[in-house]
Coordinates of N, CA, C and O in Angstrom, one line a residue:
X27 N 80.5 -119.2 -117.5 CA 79.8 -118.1 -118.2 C 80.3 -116.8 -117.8 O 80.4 -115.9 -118.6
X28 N 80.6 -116.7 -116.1 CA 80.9 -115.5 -116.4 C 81.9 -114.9 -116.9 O 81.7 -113.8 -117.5
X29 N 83.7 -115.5 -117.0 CA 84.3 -115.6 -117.9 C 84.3 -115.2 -119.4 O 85.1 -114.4 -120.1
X30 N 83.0 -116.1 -119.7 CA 83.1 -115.6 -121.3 C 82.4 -113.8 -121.5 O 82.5 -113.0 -122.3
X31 N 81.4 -114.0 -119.9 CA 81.1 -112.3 -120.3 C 81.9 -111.5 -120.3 O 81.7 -110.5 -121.1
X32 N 83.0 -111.7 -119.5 CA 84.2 -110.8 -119.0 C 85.4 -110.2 -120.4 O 86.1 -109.2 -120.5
X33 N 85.0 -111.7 -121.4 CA 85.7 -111.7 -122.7 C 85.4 -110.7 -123.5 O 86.3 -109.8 -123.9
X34 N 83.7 -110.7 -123.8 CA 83.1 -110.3 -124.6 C 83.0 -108.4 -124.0 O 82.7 -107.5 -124.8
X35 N 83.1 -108.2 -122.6 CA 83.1 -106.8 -121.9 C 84.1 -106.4 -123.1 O 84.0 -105.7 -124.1
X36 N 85.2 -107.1 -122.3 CA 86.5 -106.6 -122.8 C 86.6 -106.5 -124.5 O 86.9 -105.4 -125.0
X37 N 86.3 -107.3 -125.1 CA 86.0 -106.4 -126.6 C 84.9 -105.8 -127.1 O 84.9 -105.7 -128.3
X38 N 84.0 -105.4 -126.3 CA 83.4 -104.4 -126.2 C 83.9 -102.8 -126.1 O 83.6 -101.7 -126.7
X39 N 84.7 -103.3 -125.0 CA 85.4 -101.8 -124.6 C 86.7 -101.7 -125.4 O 87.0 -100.6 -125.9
X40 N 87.5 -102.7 -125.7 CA 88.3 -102.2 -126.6 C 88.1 -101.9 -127.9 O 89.0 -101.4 -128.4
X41 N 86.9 -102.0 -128.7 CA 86.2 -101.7 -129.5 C 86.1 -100.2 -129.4 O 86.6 -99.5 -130.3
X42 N 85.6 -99.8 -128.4 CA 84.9 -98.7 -128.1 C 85.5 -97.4 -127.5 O 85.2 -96.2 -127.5
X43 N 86.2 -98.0 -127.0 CA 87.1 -96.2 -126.0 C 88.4 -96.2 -127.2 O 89.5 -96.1 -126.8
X44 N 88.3 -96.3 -128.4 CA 89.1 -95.3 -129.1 C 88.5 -94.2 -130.1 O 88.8 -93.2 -130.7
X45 N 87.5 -94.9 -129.9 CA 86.4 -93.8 -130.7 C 85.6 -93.0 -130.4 O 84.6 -92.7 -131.1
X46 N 86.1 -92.5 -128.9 CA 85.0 -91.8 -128.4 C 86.1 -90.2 -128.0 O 87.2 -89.9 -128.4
X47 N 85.6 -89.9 -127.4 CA 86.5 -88.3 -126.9 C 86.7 -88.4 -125.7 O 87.8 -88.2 -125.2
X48 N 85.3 -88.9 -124.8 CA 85.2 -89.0 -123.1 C 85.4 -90.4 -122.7 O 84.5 -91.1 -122.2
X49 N 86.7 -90.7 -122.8 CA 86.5 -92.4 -122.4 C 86.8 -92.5 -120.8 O 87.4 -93.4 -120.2
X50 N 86.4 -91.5 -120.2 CA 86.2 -91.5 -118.5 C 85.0 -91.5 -118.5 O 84.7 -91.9 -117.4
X51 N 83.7 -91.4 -119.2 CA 82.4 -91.3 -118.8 C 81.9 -92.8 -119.5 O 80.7 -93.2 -119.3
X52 N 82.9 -93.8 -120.6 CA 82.5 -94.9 -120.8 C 82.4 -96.0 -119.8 O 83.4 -96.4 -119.0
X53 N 80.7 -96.5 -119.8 CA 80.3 -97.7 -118.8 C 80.0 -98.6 -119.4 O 79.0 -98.3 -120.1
X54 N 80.4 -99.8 -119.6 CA 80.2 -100.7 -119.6 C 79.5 -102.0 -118.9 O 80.4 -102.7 -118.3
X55 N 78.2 -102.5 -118.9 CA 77.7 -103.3 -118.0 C 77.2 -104.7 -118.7 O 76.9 -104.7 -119.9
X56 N 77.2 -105.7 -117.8 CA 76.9 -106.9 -118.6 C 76.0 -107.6 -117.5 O 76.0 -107.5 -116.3
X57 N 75.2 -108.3 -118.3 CA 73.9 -108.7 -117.6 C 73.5 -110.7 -118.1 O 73.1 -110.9 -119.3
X58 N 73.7 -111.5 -117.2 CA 73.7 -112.6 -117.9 C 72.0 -112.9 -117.0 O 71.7 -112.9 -115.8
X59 N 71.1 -113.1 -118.9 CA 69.8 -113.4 -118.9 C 69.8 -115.3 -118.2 O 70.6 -116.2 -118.3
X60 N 68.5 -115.2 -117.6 CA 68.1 -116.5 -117.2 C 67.9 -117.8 -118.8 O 67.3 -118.8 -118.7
X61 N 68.4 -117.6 -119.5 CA 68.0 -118.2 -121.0 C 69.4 -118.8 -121.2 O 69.6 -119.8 -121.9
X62 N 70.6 -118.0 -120.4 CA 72.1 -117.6 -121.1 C 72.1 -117.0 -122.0 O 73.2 -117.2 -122.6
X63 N 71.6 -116.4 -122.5 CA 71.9 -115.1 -123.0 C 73.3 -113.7 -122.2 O 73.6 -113.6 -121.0
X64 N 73.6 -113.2 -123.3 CA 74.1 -112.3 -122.2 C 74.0 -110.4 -123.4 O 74.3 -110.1 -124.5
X65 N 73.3 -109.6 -121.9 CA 72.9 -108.4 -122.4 C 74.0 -107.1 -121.6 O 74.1 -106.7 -120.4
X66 N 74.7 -106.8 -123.1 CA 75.7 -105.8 -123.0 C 75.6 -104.4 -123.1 O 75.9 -103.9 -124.2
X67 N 75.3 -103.5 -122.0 CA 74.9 -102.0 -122.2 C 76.0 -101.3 -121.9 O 76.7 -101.5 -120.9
X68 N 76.2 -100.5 -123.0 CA 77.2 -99.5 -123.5 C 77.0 -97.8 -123.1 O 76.4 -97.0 -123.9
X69 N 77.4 -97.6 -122.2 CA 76.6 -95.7 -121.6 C 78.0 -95.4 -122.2 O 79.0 -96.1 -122.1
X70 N 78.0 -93.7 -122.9 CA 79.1 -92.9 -123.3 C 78.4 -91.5 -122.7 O 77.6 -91.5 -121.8
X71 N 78.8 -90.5 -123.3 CA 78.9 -89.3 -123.1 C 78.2 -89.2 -124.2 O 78.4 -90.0 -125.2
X72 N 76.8 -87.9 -124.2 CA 75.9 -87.5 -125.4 C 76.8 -87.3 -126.7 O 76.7 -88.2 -127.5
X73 N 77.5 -86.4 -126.9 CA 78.7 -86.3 -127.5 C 79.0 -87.7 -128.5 O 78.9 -87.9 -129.8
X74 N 79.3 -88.5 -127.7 CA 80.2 -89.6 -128.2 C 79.2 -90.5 -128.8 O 79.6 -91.3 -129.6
X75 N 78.0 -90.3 -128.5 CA 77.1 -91.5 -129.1 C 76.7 -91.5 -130.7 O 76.0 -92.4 -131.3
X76 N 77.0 -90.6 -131.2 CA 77.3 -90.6 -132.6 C 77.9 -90.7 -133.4 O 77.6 -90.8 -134.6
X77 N 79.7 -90.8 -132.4 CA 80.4 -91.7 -133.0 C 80.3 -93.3 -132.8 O 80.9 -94.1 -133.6
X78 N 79.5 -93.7 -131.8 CA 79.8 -95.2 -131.7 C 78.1 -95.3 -132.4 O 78.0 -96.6 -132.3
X79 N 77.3 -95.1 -132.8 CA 76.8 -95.3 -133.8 C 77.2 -95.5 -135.1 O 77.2 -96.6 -135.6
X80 N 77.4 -94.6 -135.6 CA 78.2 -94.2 -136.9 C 77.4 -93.8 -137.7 O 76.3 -93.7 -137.1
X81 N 77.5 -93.5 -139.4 CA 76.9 -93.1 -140.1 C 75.7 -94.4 -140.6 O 76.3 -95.4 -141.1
X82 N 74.6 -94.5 -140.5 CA 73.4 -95.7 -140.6 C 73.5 -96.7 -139.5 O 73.1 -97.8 -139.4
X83 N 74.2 -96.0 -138.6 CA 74.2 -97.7 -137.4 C 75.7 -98.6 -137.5 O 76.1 -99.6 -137.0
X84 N 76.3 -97.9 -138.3 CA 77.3 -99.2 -139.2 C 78.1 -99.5 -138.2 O 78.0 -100.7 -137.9
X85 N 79.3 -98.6 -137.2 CA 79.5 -98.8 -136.3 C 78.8 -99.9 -135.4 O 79.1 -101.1 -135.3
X86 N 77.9 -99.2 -134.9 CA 77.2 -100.2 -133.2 C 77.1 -101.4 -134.0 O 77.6 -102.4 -133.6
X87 N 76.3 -101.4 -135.3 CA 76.3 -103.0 -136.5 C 77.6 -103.7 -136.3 O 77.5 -104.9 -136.2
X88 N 79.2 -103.2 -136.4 CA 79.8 -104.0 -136.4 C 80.0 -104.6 -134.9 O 80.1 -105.8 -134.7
X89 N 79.9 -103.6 -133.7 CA 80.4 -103.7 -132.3 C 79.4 -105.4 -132.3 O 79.7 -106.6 -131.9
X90 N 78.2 -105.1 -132.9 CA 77.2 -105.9 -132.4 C 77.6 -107.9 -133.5 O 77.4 -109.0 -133.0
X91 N 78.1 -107.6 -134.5 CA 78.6 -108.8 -134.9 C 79.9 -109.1 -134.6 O 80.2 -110.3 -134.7
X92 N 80.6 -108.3 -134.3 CA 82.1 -109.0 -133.2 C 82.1 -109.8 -132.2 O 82.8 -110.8 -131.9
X93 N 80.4 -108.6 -131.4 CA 80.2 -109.8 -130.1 C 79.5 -111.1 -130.2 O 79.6 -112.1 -129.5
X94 N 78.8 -110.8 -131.3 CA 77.9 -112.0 -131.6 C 79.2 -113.2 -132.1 O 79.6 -114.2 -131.6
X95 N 79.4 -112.7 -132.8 CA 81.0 -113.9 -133.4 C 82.0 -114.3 -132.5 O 82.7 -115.2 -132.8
X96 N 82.0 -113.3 -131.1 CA 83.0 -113.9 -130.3 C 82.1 -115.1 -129.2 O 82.6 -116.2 -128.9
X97 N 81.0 -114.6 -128.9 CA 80.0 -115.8 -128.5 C 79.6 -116.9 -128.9 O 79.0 -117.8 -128.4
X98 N 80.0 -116.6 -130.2 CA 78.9 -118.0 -131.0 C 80.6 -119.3 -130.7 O 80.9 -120.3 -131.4
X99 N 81.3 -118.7 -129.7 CA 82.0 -120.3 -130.0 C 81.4 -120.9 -128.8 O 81.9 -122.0 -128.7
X100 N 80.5 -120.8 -127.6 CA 80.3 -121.4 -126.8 C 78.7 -121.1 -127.0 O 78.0 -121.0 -126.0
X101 N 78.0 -121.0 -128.3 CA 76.8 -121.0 -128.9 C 75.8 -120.3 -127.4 O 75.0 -120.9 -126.6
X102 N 76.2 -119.1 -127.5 CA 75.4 -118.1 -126.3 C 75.2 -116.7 -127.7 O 75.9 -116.3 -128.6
X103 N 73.8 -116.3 -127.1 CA 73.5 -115.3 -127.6 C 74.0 -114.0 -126.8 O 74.1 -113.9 -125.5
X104 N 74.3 -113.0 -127.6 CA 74.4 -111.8 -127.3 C 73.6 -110.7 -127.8 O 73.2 -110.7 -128.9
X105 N 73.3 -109.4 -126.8 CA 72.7 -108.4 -127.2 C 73.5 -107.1 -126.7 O 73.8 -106.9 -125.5
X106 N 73.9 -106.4 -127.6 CA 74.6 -104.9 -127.3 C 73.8 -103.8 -127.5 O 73.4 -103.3 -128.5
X107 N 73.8 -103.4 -126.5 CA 72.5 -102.1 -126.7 C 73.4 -100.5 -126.0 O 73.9 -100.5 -124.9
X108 N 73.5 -99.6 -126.8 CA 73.8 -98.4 -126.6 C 72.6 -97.4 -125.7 O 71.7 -96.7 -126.2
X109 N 72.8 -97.5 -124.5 CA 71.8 -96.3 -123.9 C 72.5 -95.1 -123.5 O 73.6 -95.0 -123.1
X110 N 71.7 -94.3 -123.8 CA 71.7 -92.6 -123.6 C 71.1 -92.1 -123.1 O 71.2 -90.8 -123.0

């Protein structure tokens, strides 16, 4: 399990630090739920969180079905949550 979190970090953040301006203040943290679940929090720079949103969400929407699609081969749920 932790492995596959370590997968899903990592295309998280390669997703993510090309689209931002401050990719020294991007954190990435992953949190594996008692369910197996696993919950992925994404901290940027105030600035930057509007680019990793995007225009309606569309961005964080796709971050959030890449990870879901890279999980679903060992049928584990994922949650990516952007805090600011």
């Amino acid at each position: 399990m932790a492995e596959q979190t370590e997968d899903i970090v990592g295309l998280v953040e390669s997703v993510v630090r090309p689209l931002i301006e401050f990719p020294d203040e991007l954190q990435i943290e992953a949190s594996d739920a008692e369910d197996g679940s696993i919950l992925v929090e994404v901290r940027v720079n105030e600035e930057d969180a509007g680019k990793v949103i995007g225009r309606q969400g569309r961005v964080i929407k796709a971050i959030r079905t890449l990870a879901r699609a890279a999980a679903s081969r060992t049928n584990t749920h994922v949650e990516v949550e952007l805090i600011d």
